[in-house]
Amino acid sequence: MNLSLDGYIAAPGDDLAWSVPSDELFQWWSDRVGATGLALYGRRLWETMSSHWPTADQQPGATPAQIEFAHRWNSSSLGTLQARSSPGAAM
């Protein structure tokens, strides 16, 4: 399980480049996705993932591991979690 305090894992400027995993780590995560019955994403991570993975297996240069992950991601039960604050509540 991955979890950040605010539910979003980007560096300043919405940069996700810091999180590019090695091939070995990527395969490990892909195997976890394959064994997961339900994945819950926060809104911002969902927006990032859902804009990439539905067609990632069709992208030029996609590696076999990326193609496998895209197929697993697309066949997973996915959902988003969103928290809303009350008017005037501190965030």
Short mmCIF file of N, CA and C in Angstrom, two decimals:
data_model
loop_
_atom_site.label_atom_id
_atom_site.label_comp_id
_atom_site.label_asym_id
_atom_site.label_seq_id
_atom_site.Cartn_x
_atom_site.Cartn_y
_atom_site.Cartn_z
N MET A 1 0.85 -1.18 0.00
CA MET A 1 0.00 0.00 0.00
C MET A 1 0.88 1.23 0.00
N ASN A 2 0.49 2.21 -0.77
CA ASN A 2 1.13 3.52 -0.78
C ASN A 2 0.16 4.53 -0.22
N LEU A 3 0.67 5.45 0.55
CA LEU A 3 -0.20 6.49 1.08
C LEU A 3 0.65 7.69 1.40
N SER A 4 0.19 8.85 0.98
CA SER A 4 0.85 10.09 1.37
C SER A 4 -0.09 10.84 2.31
N LEU A 5 0.45 11.76 3.06
CA LEU A 5 -0.35 12.49 4.04
C LEU A 5 -1.50 13.22 3.38
N ASP A 6 -1.25 13.83 2.22
CA ASP A 6 -2.30 14.57 1.54
C ASP A 6 -2.94 13.77 0.41
N GLY A 7 -2.53 12.52 0.23
CA GLY A 7 -3.13 11.68 -0.80
C GLY A 7 -2.57 11.92 -2.19
N TYR A 8 -1.54 12.73 -2.32
CA TYR A 8 -0.96 13.02 -3.63
C TYR A 8 0.54 12.92 -3.53
N ILE A 9 1.18 12.33 -4.51
CA ILE A 9 2.60 12.00 -4.37
C ILE A 9 3.50 12.76 -5.33
N ALA A 10 3.08 13.92 -5.81
CA ALA A 10 3.88 14.70 -6.73
C ALA A 10 4.83 15.62 -5.98
N ALA A 11 5.93 15.93 -6.64
CA ALA A 11 6.86 16.94 -6.15
C ALA A 11 6.28 18.32 -6.52
N PRO A 12 6.91 19.39 -6.06
CA PRO A 12 6.42 20.72 -6.43
C PRO A 12 6.24 20.85 -7.94
N GLY A 13 5.20 21.54 -8.36
CA GLY A 13 4.91 21.70 -9.77
C GLY A 13 4.24 20.49 -10.39
N ASP A 14 3.68 19.62 -9.55
CA ASP A 14 3.01 18.40 -10.01
C ASP A 14 3.95 17.45 -10.75
N ASP A 15 5.23 17.49 -10.43
CA ASP A 15 6.23 16.64 -11.07
C ASP A 15 6.21 15.24 -10.48
N LEU A 16 5.97 14.25 -11.32
CA LEU A 16 5.98 12.85 -10.89
C LEU A 16 7.24 12.12 -11.35
N ALA A 17 8.17 12.83 -11.99
CA ALA A 17 9.36 12.18 -12.54
C ALA A 17 10.21 11.50 -11.46
N TRP A 18 10.15 11.99 -10.24
CA TRP A 18 10.96 11.40 -9.17
C TRP A 18 10.55 9.95 -8.91
N SER A 19 9.34 9.59 -9.30
CA SER A 19 8.81 8.28 -8.92
C SER A 19 8.97 7.20 -9.98
N VAL A 20 9.76 7.45 -11.02
CA VAL A 20 9.94 6.44 -12.06
C VAL A 20 10.73 5.27 -11.46
N PRO A 21 10.10 4.09 -11.39
CA PRO A 21 10.75 2.95 -10.74
C PRO A 21 11.71 2.20 -11.66
N SER A 22 12.58 1.44 -11.06
CA SER A 22 13.43 0.54 -11.84
C SER A 22 12.55 -0.53 -12.47
N ASP A 23 13.07 -1.26 -13.44
CA ASP A 23 12.29 -2.33 -14.08
C ASP A 23 11.86 -3.37 -13.05
N GLU A 24 12.76 -3.70 -12.12
CA GLU A 24 12.44 -4.69 -11.10
C GLU A 24 11.31 -4.22 -10.18
N LEU A 25 11.38 -2.97 -9.73
CA LEU A 25 10.33 -2.44 -8.87
C LEU A 25 9.01 -2.31 -9.63
N PHE A 26 9.08 -1.88 -10.89
CA PHE A 26 7.87 -1.77 -11.70
C PHE A 26 7.19 -3.12 -11.82
N GLN A 27 7.96 -4.19 -12.06
CA GLN A 27 7.38 -5.53 -12.16
C GLN A 27 6.76 -5.95 -10.84
N TRP A 28 7.42 -5.62 -9.73
CA TRP A 28 6.89 -5.96 -8.40
C TRP A 28 5.52 -5.30 -8.22
N TRP A 29 5.41 -4.00 -8.55
CA TRP A 29 4.13 -3.30 -8.42
C TRP A 29 3.08 -3.87 -9.36
N SER A 30 3.50 -4.22 -10.56
CA SER A 30 2.57 -4.82 -11.52
C SER A 30 2.01 -6.13 -10.97
N ASP A 31 2.87 -6.92 -10.35
CA ASP A 31 2.41 -8.17 -9.74
C ASP A 31 1.43 -7.90 -8.61
N ARG A 32 1.66 -6.84 -7.83
CA ARG A 32 0.72 -6.48 -6.75
C ARG A 32 -0.63 -6.08 -7.34
N VAL A 33 -0.62 -5.31 -8.41
CA VAL A 33 -1.87 -4.90 -9.06
C VAL A 33 -2.62 -6.14 -9.55
N GLY A 34 -1.88 -7.10 -10.12
CA GLY A 34 -2.51 -8.32 -10.59
C GLY A 34 -3.16 -9.13 -9.49
N ALA A 35 -2.67 -8.98 -8.26
CA ALA A 35 -3.21 -9.74 -7.12
C ALA A 35 -4.23 -8.94 -6.31
N THR A 36 -4.52 -7.71 -6.75
CA THR A 36 -5.41 -6.82 -6.00
C THR A 36 -6.82 -6.89 -6.56
N GLY A 37 -7.80 -6.99 -5.68
CA GLY A 37 -9.19 -7.04 -6.12
C GLY A 37 -9.81 -5.66 -6.29
N LEU A 38 -9.27 -4.66 -5.59
CA LEU A 38 -9.83 -3.32 -5.63
C LEU A 38 -8.72 -2.32 -5.38
N ALA A 39 -8.65 -1.29 -6.20
CA ALA A 39 -7.67 -0.23 -6.02
C ALA A 39 -8.42 1.08 -5.80
N LEU A 40 -8.04 1.81 -4.77
CA LEU A 40 -8.64 3.10 -4.46
C LEU A 40 -7.60 4.19 -4.67
N TYR A 41 -7.95 5.20 -5.40
CA TYR A 41 -7.04 6.31 -5.69
C TYR A 41 -7.65 7.60 -5.22
N GLY A 42 -6.80 8.53 -4.78
CA GLY A 42 -7.25 9.89 -4.53
C GLY A 42 -7.51 10.56 -5.88
N ARG A 43 -8.22 11.65 -5.85
CA ARG A 43 -8.63 12.31 -7.09
C ARG A 43 -7.47 12.68 -7.99
N ARG A 44 -6.44 13.31 -7.45
CA ARG A 44 -5.34 13.79 -8.30
C ARG A 44 -4.55 12.63 -8.89
N LEU A 45 -4.27 11.60 -8.09
CA LEU A 45 -3.55 10.45 -8.63
C LEU A 45 -4.42 9.72 -9.64
N TRP A 46 -5.73 9.63 -9.38
CA TRP A 46 -6.64 9.02 -10.34
C TRP A 46 -6.59 9.76 -11.68
N GLU A 47 -6.62 11.08 -11.63
CA GLU A 47 -6.57 11.86 -12.86
C GLU A 47 -5.30 11.56 -13.65
N THR A 48 -4.19 11.44 -12.94
CA THR A 48 -2.91 11.13 -13.60
C THR A 48 -2.92 9.72 -14.19
N MET A 49 -3.31 8.75 -13.38
CA MET A 49 -3.29 7.36 -13.83
C MET A 49 -4.29 7.12 -14.96
N SER A 50 -5.51 7.65 -14.81
CA SER A 50 -6.55 7.38 -15.80
C SER A 50 -6.34 8.12 -17.11
N SER A 51 -5.45 9.09 -17.12
CA SER A 51 -5.13 9.76 -18.39
C SER A 51 -4.01 9.03 -19.14
N HIS A 52 -3.31 8.13 -18.46
CA HIS A 52 -2.18 7.43 -19.08
C HIS A 52 -2.44 5.95 -19.37
N TRP A 53 -2.84 5.19 -18.35
CA TRP A 53 -2.85 3.73 -18.47
C TRP A 53 -3.91 3.13 -19.39
N PRO A 54 -5.03 3.75 -19.65
CA PRO A 54 -5.98 3.12 -20.57
C PRO A 54 -5.42 2.86 -21.97
N THR A 55 -4.48 3.67 -22.41
CA THR A 55 -3.90 3.47 -23.74
C THR A 55 -2.39 3.25 -23.70
N ALA A 56 -1.81 3.07 -22.53
CA ALA A 56 -0.36 2.92 -22.41
C ALA A 56 0.17 1.71 -23.17
N ASP A 57 -0.64 0.67 -23.29
CA ASP A 57 -0.19 -0.53 -24.01
C ASP A 57 -0.09 -0.29 -25.52
N GLN A 58 -0.63 0.80 -26.00
CA GLN A 58 -0.60 1.11 -27.43
C GLN A 58 0.45 2.16 -27.78
N GLN A 59 1.18 2.64 -26.78
CA GLN A 59 2.15 3.70 -27.00
C GLN A 59 3.44 3.15 -27.62
N PRO A 60 4.01 3.87 -28.58
CA PRO A 60 5.30 3.44 -29.14
C PRO A 60 6.35 3.36 -28.03
N GLY A 61 7.12 2.32 -28.04
CA GLY A 61 8.18 2.17 -27.05
C GLY A 61 7.73 1.59 -25.72
N ALA A 62 6.46 1.24 -25.59
CA ALA A 62 5.99 0.63 -24.34
C ALA A 62 6.74 -0.69 -24.11
N THR A 63 7.22 -0.87 -22.91
CA THR A 63 7.94 -2.10 -22.58
C THR A 63 6.94 -3.22 -22.31
N PRO A 64 7.40 -4.46 -22.37
CA PRO A 64 6.49 -5.56 -22.02
C PRO A 64 5.88 -5.41 -20.63
N ALA A 65 6.67 -4.92 -19.67
CA ALA A 65 6.14 -4.74 -18.31
C ALA A 65 5.07 -3.64 -18.29
N GLN A 66 5.26 -2.57 -19.04
CA GLN A 66 4.25 -1.50 -19.10
C GLN A 66 2.98 -2.00 -19.78
N ILE A 67 3.12 -2.80 -20.80
CA ILE A 67 1.95 -3.36 -21.48
C ILE A 67 1.19 -4.27 -20.53
N GLU A 68 1.92 -5.11 -19.80
CA GLU A 68 1.28 -6.00 -18.83
C GLU A 68 0.56 -5.20 -17.75
N PHE A 69 1.22 -4.15 -17.23
CA PHE A 69 0.60 -3.33 -16.19
C PHE A 69 -0.65 -2.65 -16.73
N ALA A 70 -0.59 -2.12 -17.95
CA ALA A 70 -1.75 -1.47 -18.54
C ALA A 70 -2.93 -2.43 -18.63
N HIS A 71 -2.67 -3.66 -19.04
CA HIS A 71 -3.75 -4.66 -19.12
C HIS A 71 -4.31 -4.95 -17.73
N ARG A 72 -3.42 -5.08 -16.75
CA ARG A 72 -3.88 -5.33 -15.38
C ARG A 72 -4.67 -4.15 -14.85
N TRP A 73 -4.15 -2.94 -15.07
CA TRP A 73 -4.82 -1.74 -14.57
C TRP A 73 -6.19 -1.59 -15.20
N ASN A 74 -6.27 -1.83 -16.49
CA ASN A 74 -7.55 -1.68 -17.20
C ASN A 74 -8.57 -2.73 -16.80
N SER A 75 -8.13 -3.87 -16.29
CA SER A 75 -9.08 -4.91 -15.90
C SER A 75 -9.36 -4.92 -14.40
N SER A 76 -8.77 -3.97 -13.67
CA SER A 76 -8.96 -3.89 -12.22
C SER A 76 -10.26 -3.19 -11.86
N SER A 77 -10.74 -3.47 -10.66
CA SER A 77 -11.83 -2.68 -10.09
C SER A 77 -11.18 -1.44 -9.49
N LEU A 78 -11.55 -0.28 -10.00
CA LEU A 78 -10.92 0.96 -9.59
C LEU A 78 -11.96 1.91 -9.02
N GLY A 79 -11.51 2.77 -8.12
CA GLY A 79 -12.39 3.78 -7.55
C GLY A 79 -11.58 4.95 -7.06
N THR A 80 -12.25 6.05 -6.80
CA THR A 80 -11.58 7.23 -6.26
C THR A 80 -12.15 7.57 -4.90
N LEU A 81 -11.31 8.12 -4.07
CA LEU A 81 -11.72 8.63 -2.76
C LEU A 81 -11.55 10.13 -2.79
N GLN A 82 -12.55 10.84 -2.35
CA GLN A 82 -12.46 12.29 -2.31
C GLN A 82 -12.98 12.79 -0.98
N ALA A 83 -12.22 13.66 -0.37
CA ALA A 83 -12.64 14.27 0.89
C ALA A 83 -13.11 15.69 0.61
N ARG A 84 -14.16 16.05 1.23
CA ARG A 84 -14.66 17.42 1.08
C ARG A 84 -14.70 18.05 2.48
N SER A 85 -14.30 19.29 2.52
CA SER A 85 -14.34 19.98 3.80
C SER A 85 -15.61 20.81 3.91
N SER A 86 -15.98 21.09 5.13
CA SER A 86 -17.13 21.97 5.39
C SER A 86 -16.73 23.40 5.09
N PRO A 87 -17.66 24.23 4.68
CA PRO A 87 -17.34 25.65 4.46
C PRO A 87 -16.67 26.23 5.71
N GLY A 88 -15.57 26.91 5.51
CA GLY A 88 -14.86 27.54 6.63
C GLY A 88 -13.95 26.62 7.38
N ALA A 89 -13.91 25.34 7.05
CA ALA A 89 -13.02 24.40 7.75
C ALA A 89 -11.60 24.59 7.28
N ALA A 90 -10.65 24.46 8.19
CA ALA A 90 -9.24 24.55 7.84
C ALA A 90 -8.79 23.25 7.19
N MET A 91 -7.98 23.35 6.18
CA MET A 91 -7.46 22.17 5.48
C MET A 91 -5.98 22.06 5.72
#
